Structures are given as C-alpha cells and as structure tokens.
C-alpha cells in the first residue's frame, strides 16, 4: 500500500499542477479573447457610428431616418431639442451629452466619439456638430459586448474541451509529458498577450502532438475569426460610404464569396419601379440565375433562411423538373428584411452537399444584414427623391405662391411663383433659415409666428397684394412644419378701391334727395286724408327711403373707420359686459325665430378699443348669425384672451360657407351666391365693417366654416398699453401695441 501510494503521489501532484495551470491559462486566454473581441467590437462600432453620421449629415434634413440595427439616430436643434429620430428618444424631447462622457476619438470631418459608464452597462455616442443642428448616433455598450461574446463563444468552448483533453492526458502521463505540457501552456499563454501569428511547437511524443495540433487549430480559428472581422469592417466601411446599390452589392457579394467556400453569391432585389426583379451576382455565380425565381418564391412563402443540403432536396423544394440541370450541390438562401419589409433575397451556391450549417455562418449573416440595410437605405432615398420631385413638379405648375418650412423655420421648398412674387432664389433658400432670407416684417411673421395669429393676412410685395393661407403640415416622422399659400388679390383690391370711391361720391349725392323724399312723404297725410291704398304707397316710400338712409349711414361709417384721418379713441372695455349688452339687445328677436344667444366670457377680460366701432362689429356678426341661421338653436358669443390679444367669436349652426366664398366673404358688397343668401336682405357691408374695425385696432378678422356644420367668425384685438396719463382717452396714435 505504501509503495502504491508513493507511485501515485507524483501523478496526483502533476495532475494538480496541470489543473491549476490549465484553469489559469484558460481564464487568461478567455479573458484575452473576450478583451480582444470587445475591443474590436467597440472599435468597429465607433467606426460605423462615425460613417453613419457622416453619410446621414449629407441627407436632406428632417426626413424620416432609416432604422439601423442596434443604433439610435437623432437630430438635435437649438441646441438640444430632438427634431428627428429613427427610434429611442421621442421627437420634441431634449437630450444632452452626459457630463461623465469620456472622449474616445476625434476627427475633424467625422466628429467626436464618446463613451459613458463602464464597458457593460455604459453607452457609446458619436456626435457631429453643424452650424444649425447636431447629429447623434447612440449604441448601448451591451450591444457591442453581445457581439463580442457571440464571436468568442465557439473558441472558448473549444478551448475548454481542449483543456479537458489535456487533463485526461496528464492523468495517464509522466514527468516528461508534464514538461511538454508545461511548454505547451507557456506557448498558449502567448496567445493571451495578443501574439497569435506564431505557430505552436510540435512535441516529440505523438500523444502530445494531437493536443498541440488542437491548440494550433484553435489559434488558427481565432486568427481566421479576427481576419474575417477585419474584412467585414472594411466592407462595412465601403458599403456605408455608397448609396449606389449596384456597387454596394458587388462589394458584399465578392466579400461573401471570399469569406466562404461557396461557388458564388447572388442577390435578387424587388424593383422599386415594378417590373422584373433586379439581379446582382459575384463572378462565380453567373450560371446560377435559373434558380432565382423559384428561390424568391420559396422565401416569400416561408419568410426565413433556407438550407437545401443536396441536389435531391433542391429539386424537391424548388419543384424542378427531373431533366433540369442543377448547377450547384447545395444552396444557402436568406431573406433581405429591413423596416419589416422583404426587399429581396441573397443566396449562395456550393459545389458540395451541406450536412450542416457551413463554417462562417455568423459572418454570412452579418453580410446579409449589411445587404438588407443597403437596399432599404437606397430605396428610401429613391422614394424620398421621387416624392420630392413630384411635389416640386406640382408646385411649379401652381399659380399661387407657395412656401414650405420645417418646425425650425428653415425653408424646405418654394415654387417659382413664390420666388418671383417675393424676389427669392428658389434653389438658394432651401435649407436656410427664414430669418436670414426674409426682410419684410409681414411676410416674416406669416412664415414664423403661430398660425392662429397670422392666417388670412394680407402681404404686400411691391405693388402686389397677396392673401395668405397658412396651415400645418406633418412629416412621416411626426415632425411639424407649415405650408403658406399666397393668392394674388391685387386686382380685387383695385376694384375694391374703385368701388369705395364711387360709393362715397354716390352716397354724398344721394343723402340730400333722400332727406327730401323722406320728409315730404311724411308730410303727405297733413295735406289731406289719404285712402288706404294711398297710405300704403306712402308707407312704402317712407320705408324704402329709411332703408336707403340706413345703408348710406353704414357706408359712411365704413368710410370713417377706414379713414386714416378720422379720430379713433380707445378706452378700457369690460368684454363680458359688452357681450351681455349685445345679447340683451338681440335675444328677444332671436327667441322669436327659435334661437338662443349664449354668452361665454370671463368677467376679468379688459380690452382697449373704441366702444362704438367694436360694438358695431360684434353686433354685425350676431345679426348675420340670426339672419342666415334661423331656427338652428344656440348662437354662442365668446371672448378669450392670451398673452398677445383678446379674441371675440360668434358661432352658429347654420348651413356653413363654401370654401370658394370664404376667401372673399369680408369684401365690400360681396354676398355668397346661394339661394338662401340671395333671398335675405343685406347690403354686403356688415363683414367688411367687422374686418375694418379689426384692422383699425391692429387685429384681424377671420372665419372657420364647414358646409352643413355652421360657421364661427373671429375678431381679434391686440392687447395694448396706453402711453397717455390716466383719465385721458388715448387716440389710436397714442397706443403702443405689445409684441
């Protein structure tokens, strides 16, 4: 027993030493492999982030950003406001680079790269700062670690198995074997130091040669994996730098053919213009095109990658005739999915049957992912350019001036009519800030201030007068902009001026004769008794003369309001009390025809205005509602305020006003050509007075209306601050309007 124990003792000691050394070497090699893999993954990620950001910077602003696996892309404006993204941070939120960010790389052309936190739970950022915006790409560090672990998993498993085999060998070996094993461990340790180009030394013992060869194969596999990763990184750089689908796919297909033992690779892409699919192939795959259509149909039906392991399986799955020659022995095919859409397929043909997945399957899938992203980006760019050209062609044919801006007040598009009307360079203004181009204050406000305050305003350019119509426009990514349409109303303004002069002269000439007619008609009963018929005629004369007199008074009142020389005194008015007064005046008549006037007003709203003209304007709106919307229920009188203005509104539930009539509804003497309108008496001056009162106060009048759903008329009065001492009623010239 003693002799046996002494015999086993050296073996046990040797085994313990080996196990300790093997565990240490395994851990060192594992850490080295993981460290190298993580280092390469982070380097590759930083490089790809820089390339993505630089290419993205050349794209048009505010278009929908295409998704890229693992990466989050977004645009910052002024200076940390998110205006576009492909995922992650929502639009209209803010973002700032964390204060603990550590710079990793800095390139003048490609921006700066940062890391935040540790290598597992941190983040990687790449930032390019431009004059008007900042471009950011974000990648969670765990994504790079996940790629690195995936790359290192198989070598680590193989390494563990080899060390297990080494343990079995040591248990049955002797001291001489221990020396060779120790040397093998020392040489393996050099791998942990990143020295992987030196081959391991073969032992004189045949049993140790197998272990050495296994370690050598592991070293060669690791070297191959690193070389493949470097090649993939090189091809990724080339593909990222191009939006030419033919050149990009050629690079990818040639790279796949080089990285595998396949005869060649082919890509079949759905044609974005319809028609036959687009076909691309590497040099060795020219004669494999007869299988494209059947493979494309098979992948469309299955939606996943397919391995056809031998010619019989190829014939069966692709339903080939028995007499059809099969040019390959096996096929590996992948769908090209991006943005949840199938863009085509990519497949490889092999000269041998495949009993299992081919070597380098992870690299192949990485190439497939690159191809899908390239195709999706190119299609997205083509679709955006096609839509832009279509929109530009439509706008070029529009006679009205049209300008489109984004939510940061940069020009996106203007049509030739806009360029001509306001003397702009149609191409030169694109992408530039409105404030840097437009000098006219009215046009600048129309293109930049809140739409509710600038819609339906008049804008002048030289001798021309334009009516503005401004509305929001929403991009595909949810960001908001605006489109402004300017309709030339110069001829209408000229006609309006001529009509005003003519009417002013006529009303003055008619006033005295009407006074005589009215007075003498009132005196006729004093001459003698009149018959019933005669009295009816006299009453008609008096009534007609009174209506004409009222119309002349309305015209003269409008002329007074529009006159720049007329006195116009402002005073503080309680808006709620004013509406209550108007409601009390009109409610009896409203109730007789099935209407009810409702007042909605805060008792604390004070407006600086001329009382008589403001009351006249609101009364005109109420009278119109009663006249054109009888028996329709409630008529709502409302007043609201914000920081800049007080807004009065009158809403009815009548028949509404056509879009064609809304543009001219505030013109003098204009009446909509509708049967119920023409049957109702009216001069066509009421809404013109409303607009003139609003403009004289520095505000505006407008409406919203849908046919069959009623109308709402608005009158806004800017908030003002009197410069005169208390107790004096200031004129309009002594009022300073607050911006």
XYZ file of C-alpha atoms in Angstrom:
739
model
C 0.000 0.000 0.000
C 2.880 2.338 0.861
C 4.680 1.652 -2.421
C 1.478 2.213 -4.389
C 0.853 5.495 -2.615
C 4.376 6.709 -3.441
C 3.840 5.745 -7.079
C 0.554 7.658 -7.370
C 1.816 10.729 -5.497
C 3.852 12.221 -8.396
C 0.935 11.672 -10.781
C -1.511 13.383 -8.428
C 0.924 16.240 -7.851
C 1.439 16.606 -11.599
C -2.324 16.486 -12.200
C -2.959 19.160 -9.575
C -0.292 21.362 -11.099
C -1.762 20.867 -14.529
C -5.272 21.622 -13.347
C -4.118 24.808 -11.656
C -2.118 25.825 -14.706
C -4.908 24.787 -17.083
C -7.530 26.760 -15.195
C -5.215 29.794 -15.041
C -4.346 29.526 -18.730
C -7.996 29.008 -19.672
C -9.068 32.058 -17.712
C -6.226 34.151 -19.140
C -6.967 33.041 -22.701
C -10.714 33.508 -22.197
C -10.176 36.997 -20.802
C -7.811 37.806 -23.663
C -10.231 36.535 -26.293
C -13.106 38.457 -24.740
C -10.962 41.570 -24.338
C -9.794 41.435 -27.962
C -13.323 40.743 -29.172
C -14.801 43.575 -27.090
C -12.012 45.942 -28.152
C -12.609 45.115 -31.826
C -16.391 45.325 -31.419
C -16.147 48.747 -29.788
C -13.666 49.948 -32.441
C -15.923 48.673 -35.202
C -18.973 50.232 -33.555
C -17.262 53.629 -33.199
C -16.137 53.485 -36.814
C -19.603 52.516 -38.094
C -21.198 55.254 -35.965
C -18.879 57.839 -37.500
C -19.596 56.631 -41.028
C -23.369 56.507 -40.447
C -23.357 60.018 -39.014
C -21.240 61.482 -41.848
C -23.457 59.961 -44.552
C -26.586 60.944 -42.685
C -25.273 64.531 -42.495
C -25.365 64.713 -46.311
C -29.033 63.679 -46.441
C -31.850 66.235 -46.546
C -32.921 67.451 -43.125
C -35.987 66.218 -41.247
C -36.751 63.291 -43.469
C -37.625 60.010 -41.793
C -34.357 58.414 -40.597
C -33.925 54.784 -41.721
C -33.530 52.236 -38.913
C -30.102 50.641 -38.415
C -29.742 47.567 -36.188
C -28.753 48.424 -32.570
C -28.103 52.096 -33.405
C -30.325 55.009 -32.399
C -30.061 58.098 -34.633
C -31.488 61.516 -33.881
C -31.105 65.216 -34.749
C -30.759 67.978 -32.159
C -31.680 71.615 -32.740
C -31.177 74.795 -30.725
C -29.159 73.183 -29.099
C -30.607 70.020 -27.533
C -34.127 69.771 -28.998
C -34.839 66.426 -30.736
C -36.449 67.142 -34.152
C -35.989 63.779 -35.910
C -35.121 60.206 -34.953
C -35.428 56.606 -36.117
C -36.131 55.140 -32.648
C -35.404 55.769 -28.995
C -35.737 59.392 -27.955
C -39.130 60.883 -28.909
C -39.450 63.951 -31.114
C -39.947 67.224 -29.155
C -37.908 65.921 -26.194
C -34.485 67.215 -25.152
C -31.117 65.418 -24.976
C -27.696 66.370 -23.680
C -24.385 64.523 -23.683
C -23.840 63.092 -20.163
C -21.352 65.081 -18.101
C -19.266 61.962 -17.383
C -18.712 61.230 -21.088
C -15.108 60.338 -22.000
C -13.857 61.178 -25.496
C -12.634 58.127 -27.408
C -11.715 59.582 -30.783
C -11.829 62.945 -32.518
C -11.822 63.525 -36.264
C -12.381 66.942 -37.803
C -14.537 65.587 -40.623
C -16.331 62.801 -38.781
C -16.999 64.396 -35.382
C -16.139 63.015 -31.956
C -16.769 59.682 -30.272
C -17.556 59.322 -26.544
C -18.092 56.544 -24.025
C -20.197 56.784 -20.887
C -20.095 54.346 -17.966
C -18.339 51.002 -17.891
C -17.834 48.508 -20.736
C -21.004 46.523 -19.937
C -23.707 48.942 -18.778
C -22.475 52.114 -20.461
C -23.168 53.735 -23.832
C -21.230 54.848 -26.908
C -22.032 58.116 -28.662
C -20.812 59.731 -31.873
C -21.554 63.423 -32.340
C -21.201 65.746 -35.345
C -21.922 69.403 -34.593
C -23.023 71.501 -37.569
C -23.961 75.166 -37.820
C -27.719 74.657 -37.449
C -28.024 71.186 -35.916
C -26.232 68.365 -34.123
C -26.250 64.754 -35.386
C -26.001 61.968 -32.782
C -25.694 58.185 -33.015
C -26.118 56.132 -29.819
C -25.185 52.493 -29.213
C -25.613 50.692 -25.855
C -22.267 49.232 -24.805
C -24.004 45.939 -24.097
C -24.745 45.601 -27.828
C -21.014 45.660 -28.603
C -20.372 43.246 -25.736
C -23.115 40.941 -27.027
C -21.467 40.844 -30.481
C -18.076 40.216 -28.902
C -19.356 37.364 -26.720
C -21.091 35.822 -29.729
C -17.824 35.933 -31.690
C -15.769 34.472 -28.823
C -18.205 31.772 -27.698
C -17.128 28.974 -30.031
C -13.346 29.455 -29.463
C -13.940 29.424 -25.698
C -15.958 26.208 -25.889
C -13.231 24.614 -27.981
C -10.590 25.841 -25.561
C -12.424 24.322 -22.589
C -12.705 20.977 -24.381
C -9.009 21.008 -25.222
C -8.040 21.684 -21.636
C -10.302 18.816 -20.598
C -8.499 16.530 -23.000
C -5.219 17.822 -21.595
C -6.320 16.833 -18.107
C -7.044 13.277 -19.236
C -3.657 13.065 -20.917
C -1.878 14.349 -17.814
C -3.629 11.819 -15.576
C -2.122 8.965 -17.609
C 1.201 10.672 -18.368
C 4.555 11.013 -16.633
C 7.044 13.728 -15.714
C 8.354 14.012 -19.269
C 4.834 14.638 -20.522
C 4.498 17.283 -17.833
C 7.483 19.151 -19.308
C 5.929 19.174 -22.777
C 2.554 20.163 -21.413
C 4.172 22.979 -19.471
C 5.836 24.245 -22.642
C 2.511 23.994 -24.459
C 0.849 26.050 -21.744
C 3.601 28.671 -21.983
C 3.166 28.924 -25.738
C -0.608 29.077 -25.353
C -0.170 31.860 -22.845
C 1.408 33.992 -25.577
C -1.976 33.930 -27.281
C -3.398 35.765 -24.276
C -0.883 38.539 -24.979
C -2.323 39.040 -28.472
C 0.549 37.211 -30.216
C -1.414 34.880 -32.476
C 0.806 34.829 -35.572
C 3.334 32.296 -34.184
C 2.615 28.568 -34.645
C 2.829 26.213 -31.652
C 5.838 23.830 -31.438
C 5.092 20.108 -32.031
C 6.199 17.641 -29.359
C 8.315 14.543 -29.974
C 5.599 12.474 -28.360
C 2.798 11.505 -30.706
C 0.132 11.621 -27.998
C 1.013 15.251 -27.209
C 1.089 16.158 -30.893
C -2.687 15.741 -31.014
C -3.120 18.203 -28.151
C -0.673 20.636 -29.722
C -2.427 20.363 -33.085
C -5.753 21.011 -31.367
C -4.334 24.144 -29.778
C -2.875 25.155 -33.145
C -6.245 24.714 -34.790
C -7.784 26.841 -32.088
C -5.157 29.560 -32.720
C -5.741 29.392 -36.448
C -9.521 29.571 -35.949
C -9.080 32.618 -33.727
C -6.785 34.218 -36.287
C -9.302 33.499 -39.030
C -12.132 34.987 -36.977
C -10.140 38.168 -36.379
C -9.248 38.381 -40.080
C -12.887 37.871 -41.018
C -13.952 40.601 -38.605
C -11.379 42.976 -40.074
C -12.563 42.162 -43.609
C -16.193 42.670 -42.581
C -15.253 46.009 -41.049
C -13.514 47.040 -44.286
C -16.511 46.058 -46.396
C -18.879 47.773 -43.952
C -16.893 50.984 -44.422
C -17.098 50.703 -48.218
C -20.837 49.935 -48.209
C -21.599 52.714 -45.728
C -19.834 55.209 -47.996
C -22.040 54.453 -51.006
C -25.697 54.779 -51.929
C -25.096 53.031 -55.276
C -26.931 49.740 -54.871
C -25.035 48.015 -57.708
C -21.606 48.941 -56.377
C -22.562 48.208 -52.764
C -23.994 44.753 -53.508
C -20.992 43.897 -55.662
C -18.705 44.611 -52.686
C -20.869 42.492 -50.360
C -21.217 39.543 -52.760
C -17.491 39.428 -53.507
C -16.766 39.612 -49.775
C -19.097 36.673 -49.094
C -17.523 34.607 -51.838
C -14.065 35.321 -50.408
C -15.102 34.522 -46.816
C -16.719 31.164 -47.720
C -16.030 28.170 -49.937
C -19.174 28.893 -51.981
C -19.114 28.880 -55.779
C -20.649 32.349 -55.707
C -23.370 34.544 -54.321
C -26.415 36.226 -55.878
C -28.794 38.985 -54.763
C -32.322 39.310 -56.185
C -33.926 42.684 -55.321
C -37.533 43.715 -55.907
C -37.600 46.510 -58.467
C -38.874 49.723 -56.793
C -40.308 50.796 -60.153
C -42.086 47.468 -60.711
C -41.238 45.020 -63.465
C -38.596 42.300 -63.328
C -36.536 41.948 -60.131
C -33.002 43.335 -60.191
C -30.250 40.682 -60.272
C -26.711 41.025 -58.948
C -24.067 38.287 -58.752
C -20.445 37.700 -57.876
C -18.103 36.487 -60.604
C -18.576 32.783 -59.948
C -22.378 32.754 -59.884
C -23.289 33.824 -63.418
C -24.763 30.480 -64.419
C -26.938 30.113 -61.316
C -29.635 32.578 -62.392
C -32.133 29.862 -63.394
C -32.847 29.216 -59.685
C -33.602 32.866 -58.755
C -37.337 32.942 -59.376
C -38.043 29.684 -57.533
C -35.867 30.621 -54.553
C -37.535 34.039 -54.370
C -40.980 32.448 -54.349
C -39.942 29.892 -51.698
C -38.561 32.558 -49.328
C -41.603 34.787 -49.852
C -43.752 31.877 -48.700
C -41.575 30.853 -45.720
C -40.167 34.220 -44.659
C -36.933 32.714 -43.276
C -33.479 31.485 -44.312
C -33.311 28.125 -46.087
C -30.659 25.413 -46.441
C -31.056 22.992 -49.388
C -28.438 20.380 -48.493
C -28.156 18.314 -51.688
C -29.420 18.188 -55.311
C -32.394 15.969 -54.436
C -33.600 18.426 -51.824
C -33.045 21.295 -54.285
C -35.233 19.562 -56.889
C -37.936 18.743 -54.365
C -38.188 22.122 -52.616
C -37.832 24.178 -55.803
C -40.083 21.824 -57.809
C -37.546 21.442 -60.604
C -38.215 19.002 -63.483
C -36.138 15.826 -63.443
C -34.412 16.790 -66.674
C -33.396 20.234 -65.376
C -29.684 20.522 -64.679
C -28.872 21.652 -61.123
C -25.744 23.837 -61.309
C -24.906 23.552 -57.567
C -24.805 20.784 -54.975
C -26.343 22.807 -52.125
C -27.875 26.223 -51.505
C -27.967 28.622 -48.558
C -30.581 31.391 -49.061
C -31.531 34.401 -46.872
C -34.402 36.917 -46.981
C -33.364 40.584 -47.073
C -35.592 42.104 -44.400
C -35.384 45.767 -43.362
C -38.030 48.011 -41.808
C -40.290 44.937 -41.526
C -40.375 44.636 -45.301
C -38.948 41.968 -47.621
C -36.714 43.652 -50.201
C -35.408 40.512 -51.935
C -33.151 37.531 -51.277
C -29.440 36.728 -51.150
C -28.221 33.170 -51.737
C -25.001 31.196 -52.043
C -24.372 28.071 -54.107
C -21.882 25.384 -53.029
C -20.013 22.702 -55.003
C -20.578 20.145 -52.245
C -23.573 18.932 -50.214
C -24.061 20.581 -46.820
C -24.566 18.169 -43.951
C -24.934 21.089 -41.529
C -24.608 24.858 -41.458
C -21.436 25.918 -43.288
C -18.488 27.409 -41.453
C -18.571 31.152 -41.014
C -22.391 31.276 -40.831
C -22.211 34.276 -38.451
C -20.078 36.214 -40.922
C -22.506 35.295 -43.722
C -25.444 36.599 -41.694
C -23.546 39.812 -40.987
C -23.066 40.289 -44.740
C -26.782 39.620 -45.290
C -27.658 42.267 -42.693
C -25.378 44.749 -44.462
C -27.056 43.990 -47.804
C -30.580 44.431 -46.366
C -29.659 47.763 -44.786
C -28.052 48.980 -48.016
C -31.101 48.066 -50.118
C -33.509 49.661 -47.622
C -31.480 52.885 -47.471
C -31.203 53.153 -51.255
C -34.945 52.522 -51.709
C -35.757 55.049 -49.007
C -33.535 57.641 -50.696
C -35.051 56.957 -54.122
C -38.583 57.142 -52.732
C -37.844 60.429 -50.960
C -36.263 61.947 -54.060
C -39.183 60.769 -56.225
C -41.731 62.273 -53.831
C -39.741 65.499 -53.665
C -39.580 65.775 -57.473
C -43.299 65.007 -57.762
C -44.167 67.655 -55.188
C -41.840 70.170 -56.827
C -43.435 69.499 -60.232
C -46.921 70.018 -58.803
C -45.965 73.223 -57.026
C -44.166 74.534 -60.116
C -47.459 74.423 -62.004
C -49.406 76.230 -59.254
C -50.033 79.909 -59.988
C -50.257 80.844 -56.302
C -47.031 81.465 -54.392
C -46.257 78.506 -52.079
C -43.598 78.158 -49.373
C -42.959 75.098 -47.161
C -40.917 75.385 -43.941
C -39.999 72.901 -41.216
C -40.548 73.197 -37.475
C -37.219 75.009 -37.041
C -38.225 77.706 -39.554
C -35.940 76.513 -42.354
C -37.123 76.608 -45.962
C -37.919 73.142 -47.333
C -39.414 74.155 -50.670
C -40.696 77.202 -52.556
C -42.280 77.219 -56.003
C -41.359 79.536 -58.913
C -44.396 81.741 -58.239
C -43.137 82.360 -54.675
C -39.636 83.132 -55.908
C -40.992 85.607 -58.474
C -43.505 87.274 -56.144
C -41.006 87.996 -53.349
C -37.758 88.131 -55.361
C -36.213 84.957 -53.906
C -33.739 82.394 -55.236
C -35.802 79.194 -55.478
C -32.769 76.915 -55.079
C -30.620 79.109 -52.854
C -33.122 79.417 -49.994
C -33.598 75.658 -49.493
C -32.261 74.598 -46.091
C -31.668 78.196 -44.948
C -33.367 79.887 -42.010
C -36.355 82.104 -42.799
C -34.989 84.938 -40.636
C -31.807 85.004 -42.727
C -33.680 85.376 -46.033
C -36.901 87.333 -45.444
C -36.668 91.032 -44.543
C -40.298 92.070 -44.992
C -41.782 92.020 -41.442
C -45.304 90.975 -42.506
C -44.055 88.067 -44.630
C -41.604 87.069 -41.874
C -44.401 86.922 -39.286
C -46.564 84.903 -41.664
C -43.831 82.273 -42.039
C -42.708 82.080 -38.402
C -45.335 83.179 -35.873
C -48.198 80.967 -34.576
C -50.583 80.089 -37.377
C -53.645 81.180 -35.415
C -52.252 84.732 -35.380
C -51.064 85.092 -38.982
C -53.536 83.115 -41.084
C -55.682 85.032 -43.607
C -53.496 88.160 -43.528
C -52.630 90.434 -46.441
C -48.982 90.586 -47.509
C -47.665 93.168 -49.959
C -44.698 92.886 -52.305
C -44.105 95.970 -54.393
C -47.437 96.902 -55.970
C -48.898 93.429 -55.491
C -51.163 92.365 -52.619
C -51.432 88.706 -51.544
C -53.894 86.934 -49.274
C -52.134 84.360 -47.067
C -53.452 80.928 -46.168
C -51.238 79.086 -43.658
C -51.661 75.564 -42.285
C -49.658 72.859 -40.516
C -48.032 70.018 -42.412
C -46.898 66.772 -40.766
C -43.888 64.772 -41.959
C -43.683 60.977 -41.915
C -41.716 61.012 -38.659
C -44.339 63.157 -36.923
C -42.426 66.429 -37.050
C -44.439 69.538 -37.812
C -43.875 72.267 -40.367
C -46.057 74.713 -42.222
C -47.174 75.441 -45.766
C -48.075 79.017 -46.696
C -50.049 79.831 -49.850
C -50.196 83.429 -51.101
C -53.033 84.241 -53.519
C -52.685 87.400 -55.615
C -55.657 89.664 -54.829
C -54.211 92.850 -56.319
C -56.987 93.180 -58.899
C -59.623 92.655 -56.211
C -58.064 95.377 -54.048
C -58.026 97.735 -57.017
C -61.676 97.023 -57.751
C -62.480 97.492 -54.077
C -60.781 100.882 -54.076
C -62.683 101.980 -57.173
C -65.961 100.816 -55.653
C -65.212 102.670 -52.424
C -64.552 105.939 -54.231
C -67.644 105.545 -56.376
C -69.888 104.665 -53.438
C -68.515 107.531 -51.359
C -69.402 110.020 -54.101
C -72.829 108.494 -54.719
C -73.803 108.353 -51.038
C -72.971 112.027 -50.572
C -75.006 112.905 -53.679
C -77.985 110.776 -52.559
C -78.174 111.894 -48.971
C -79.922 115.245 -49.559
C -82.503 113.945 -52.122
C -83.367 111.087 -49.788
C -83.907 113.537 -46.944
C -86.382 115.484 -49.130
C -88.185 112.319 -50.220
C -88.478 111.053 -46.660
C -89.609 114.409 -45.255
C -92.234 115.187 -47.927
C -93.576 111.629 -47.784
C -94.070 112.069 -44.037
C -95.971 115.350 -44.694
C -98.406 113.952 -47.275
C -101.017 112.910 -44.645
C -101.008 116.531 -43.394
C -102.311 117.814 -46.781
C -105.463 115.803 -46.575
C -106.954 112.447 -45.806
C -105.421 109.557 -47.783
C -107.123 106.450 -48.960
C -105.908 103.109 -47.666
C -104.105 102.455 -50.957
C -102.505 105.908 -50.902
C -101.369 105.407 -47.285
C -99.817 102.034 -48.262
C -97.854 103.737 -51.042
C -96.693 106.484 -48.699
C -95.586 103.944 -46.079
C -93.585 102.061 -48.740
C -91.912 105.317 -49.807
C -91.016 106.160 -46.206
C -89.766 102.621 -45.508
C -87.657 102.494 -48.671
C -86.204 105.923 -48.021
C -85.355 104.886 -44.449
C -83.588 101.707 -45.653
C -81.587 103.703 -48.191
C -80.760 106.239 -45.476
C -79.544 103.419 -43.196
C -77.450 101.922 -45.986
C -75.871 105.297 -46.687
C -75.151 105.638 -42.972
C -73.471 102.216 -42.958
C -71.344 103.159 -45.951
C -70.294 106.437 -44.366
C -69.491 104.630 -41.108
C -67.279 102.186 -43.023
C -65.555 105.082 -44.772
C -64.985 106.731 -41.396
C -63.466 103.585 -39.912
C -61.157 103.115 -42.886
C -60.084 106.758 -42.943
C -56.619 107.400 -41.547
C -57.558 110.947 -40.551
C -60.669 110.138 -38.506
C -60.486 110.327 -34.705
C -60.378 106.900 -33.113
C -60.405 106.935 -29.326
C -59.615 103.857 -27.276
C -60.922 103.123 -23.813
C -60.821 100.127 -21.460
C -63.897 97.971 -22.048
C -65.093 95.030 -19.975
C -65.551 92.364 -22.657
C -68.129 90.338 -20.703
C -70.334 93.380 -20.087
C -70.134 94.333 -23.770
C -71.306 90.871 -24.855
C -74.094 90.906 -22.270
C -75.321 94.232 -23.689
C -75.348 92.884 -27.241
C -77.061 89.663 -26.115
C -79.787 91.606 -24.315
C -80.385 93.669 -27.443
C -80.709 90.720 -29.841
C -82.077 87.904 -27.667
C -85.777 88.881 -27.955
C -85.595 88.733 -31.740
C -83.561 85.536 -31.548
C -86.115 83.765 -29.387
C -88.937 84.592 -31.797
C -87.189 82.629 -34.546
C -86.038 79.624 -32.498
C -82.558 80.803 -31.499
C -80.964 81.466 -28.125
C -77.921 83.696 -27.648
C -75.440 82.250 -25.131
C -72.558 84.327 -23.709
C -69.280 82.691 -22.611
C -66.902 85.239 -21.088
C -64.618 85.735 -18.116
C -65.593 88.814 -16.112
C -61.959 89.952 -15.856
C -61.101 90.410 -19.543
C -60.444 94.064 -20.391
C -59.866 95.213 -23.975
C -58.624 98.615 -25.155
C -60.869 99.603 -28.086
C -63.253 102.191 -29.468
C -66.545 101.165 -27.905
C -68.954 102.126 -30.675
C -66.982 100.559 -33.526
C -66.275 97.341 -31.567
C -69.915 97.022 -30.509
C -70.987 97.668 -34.110
C -68.641 94.950 -35.406
C -69.825 92.294 -32.932
C -73.458 93.310 -33.489
C -72.985 92.774 -37.220
C -71.736 89.241 -36.552
C -74.712 88.470 -34.308
C -77.169 89.963 -36.798
C -75.685 87.840 -39.590
C -75.992 84.699 -37.447
C -79.664 85.436 -36.806
C -80.262 86.322 -40.440
C -78.594 83.303 -42.070
C -79.034 80.615 -39.366
C -82.622 80.915 -38.086
C -84.185 78.028 -36.160
C -80.783 76.355 -35.614
C -80.560 76.552 -31.840
C -77.885 78.322 -29.798
C -75.726 81.166 -31.072
C -72.557 81.375 -28.968
C -70.906 84.738 -28.151
C -67.469 84.089 -26.694
C -64.401 86.071 -25.659
C -60.963 84.652 -24.807
C -57.537 86.118 -24.238
C -53.906 85.103 -24.401
C -50.664 86.965 -23.795
C -50.967 88.944 -27.033
C -54.617 89.514 -27.867
C -58.312 89.359 -26.974
C -60.419 87.245 -29.353
C -64.189 87.632 -29.806
C -66.113 84.932 -31.671
C -69.686 84.269 -32.808
C -70.645 80.687 -33.654
C -73.814 79.426 -35.333
C -75.040 76.040 -36.561
C -76.288 77.229 -39.941
C -75.612 75.898 -43.434
C -71.968 76.984 -43.468
C -69.996 78.765 -46.173
C -68.318 77.223 -49.231
C -64.513 77.325 -49.421
C -64.754 79.381 -52.630
C -66.755 82.083 -50.836
C -64.610 82.206 -47.689
C -61.752 83.992 -49.446
C -63.985 86.958 -50.441
C -66.569 86.927 -47.659
C -65.085 90.042 -45.977
C -65.053 92.101 -49.182
C -67.405 95.039 -49.537
C -70.762 94.229 -51.120
C -69.814 90.590 -51.602
C -72.569 88.063 -50.892
C -72.351 84.296 -51.399
C -74.303 83.173 -54.454
C -76.548 80.753 -52.584
C -80.362 80.708 -52.785
C -80.976 81.267 -49.067
C -78.446 84.126 -49.057
C -79.916 85.917 -52.054
C -83.422 85.707 -50.561
C -82.224 87.530 -47.429
C -81.953 91.310 -47.496
C -78.483 92.704 -46.952
C -76.000 95.252 -48.261
C -72.886 93.067 -48.133
C -71.161 95.634 -45.881
C -71.524 94.066 -42.408
C -68.492 91.745 -42.578
C -66.468 94.433 -44.319
C -67.103 96.680 -41.312
C -66.013 93.841 -38.999
C -62.730 93.464 -40.874
C -62.110 97.215 -40.988
C -62.731 97.568 -37.228
C -60.307 94.726 -36.524
C -57.614 96.145 -38.811
C -58.037 99.654 -37.424
C -57.326 98.248 -33.958
C -54.280 96.366 -35.264
C -56.053 92.988 -35.177
C -57.721 90.832 -37.779
C -60.995 89.105 -38.685
C -61.344 85.553 -39.986
C -63.691 82.591 -40.002
C -63.839 78.817 -39.900
C -66.728 77.088 -41.630
C -67.772 73.699 -42.984
C -70.752 73.313 -45.255
C -73.630 71.820 -43.300
C -71.889 72.267 -39.929
C -72.131 76.003 -39.284
C -69.641 78.872 -39.085
C -67.545 80.676 -36.481
C -66.427 84.274 -37.072
C -63.491 85.694 -35.105
C -62.355 89.241 -34.344
C -59.055 89.807 -32.532
C -57.919 92.992 -30.768
C -54.259 93.195 -29.674
C -53.553 93.936 -26.049
C -52.243 97.497 -25.763
C -50.597 99.721 -23.178
C -51.674 103.365 -23.047
C -48.864 105.922 -23.081
C -51.124 108.822 -22.021
C -51.771 109.791 -18.376
C -54.676 108.248 -16.514
C -58.009 109.904 -17.108
C -57.408 110.755 -20.768
C -58.872 108.750 -23.596
C -55.926 107.976 -25.916
C -56.273 108.010 -29.681
C -55.003 105.131 -31.765
C -51.776 107.054 -32.368
C -51.075 107.132 -28.631
C -51.381 103.398 -28.137
C -48.315 101.136 -28.120
C -49.115 97.579 -29.189
C -47.244 94.992 -27.117
C -45.238 92.432 -29.077
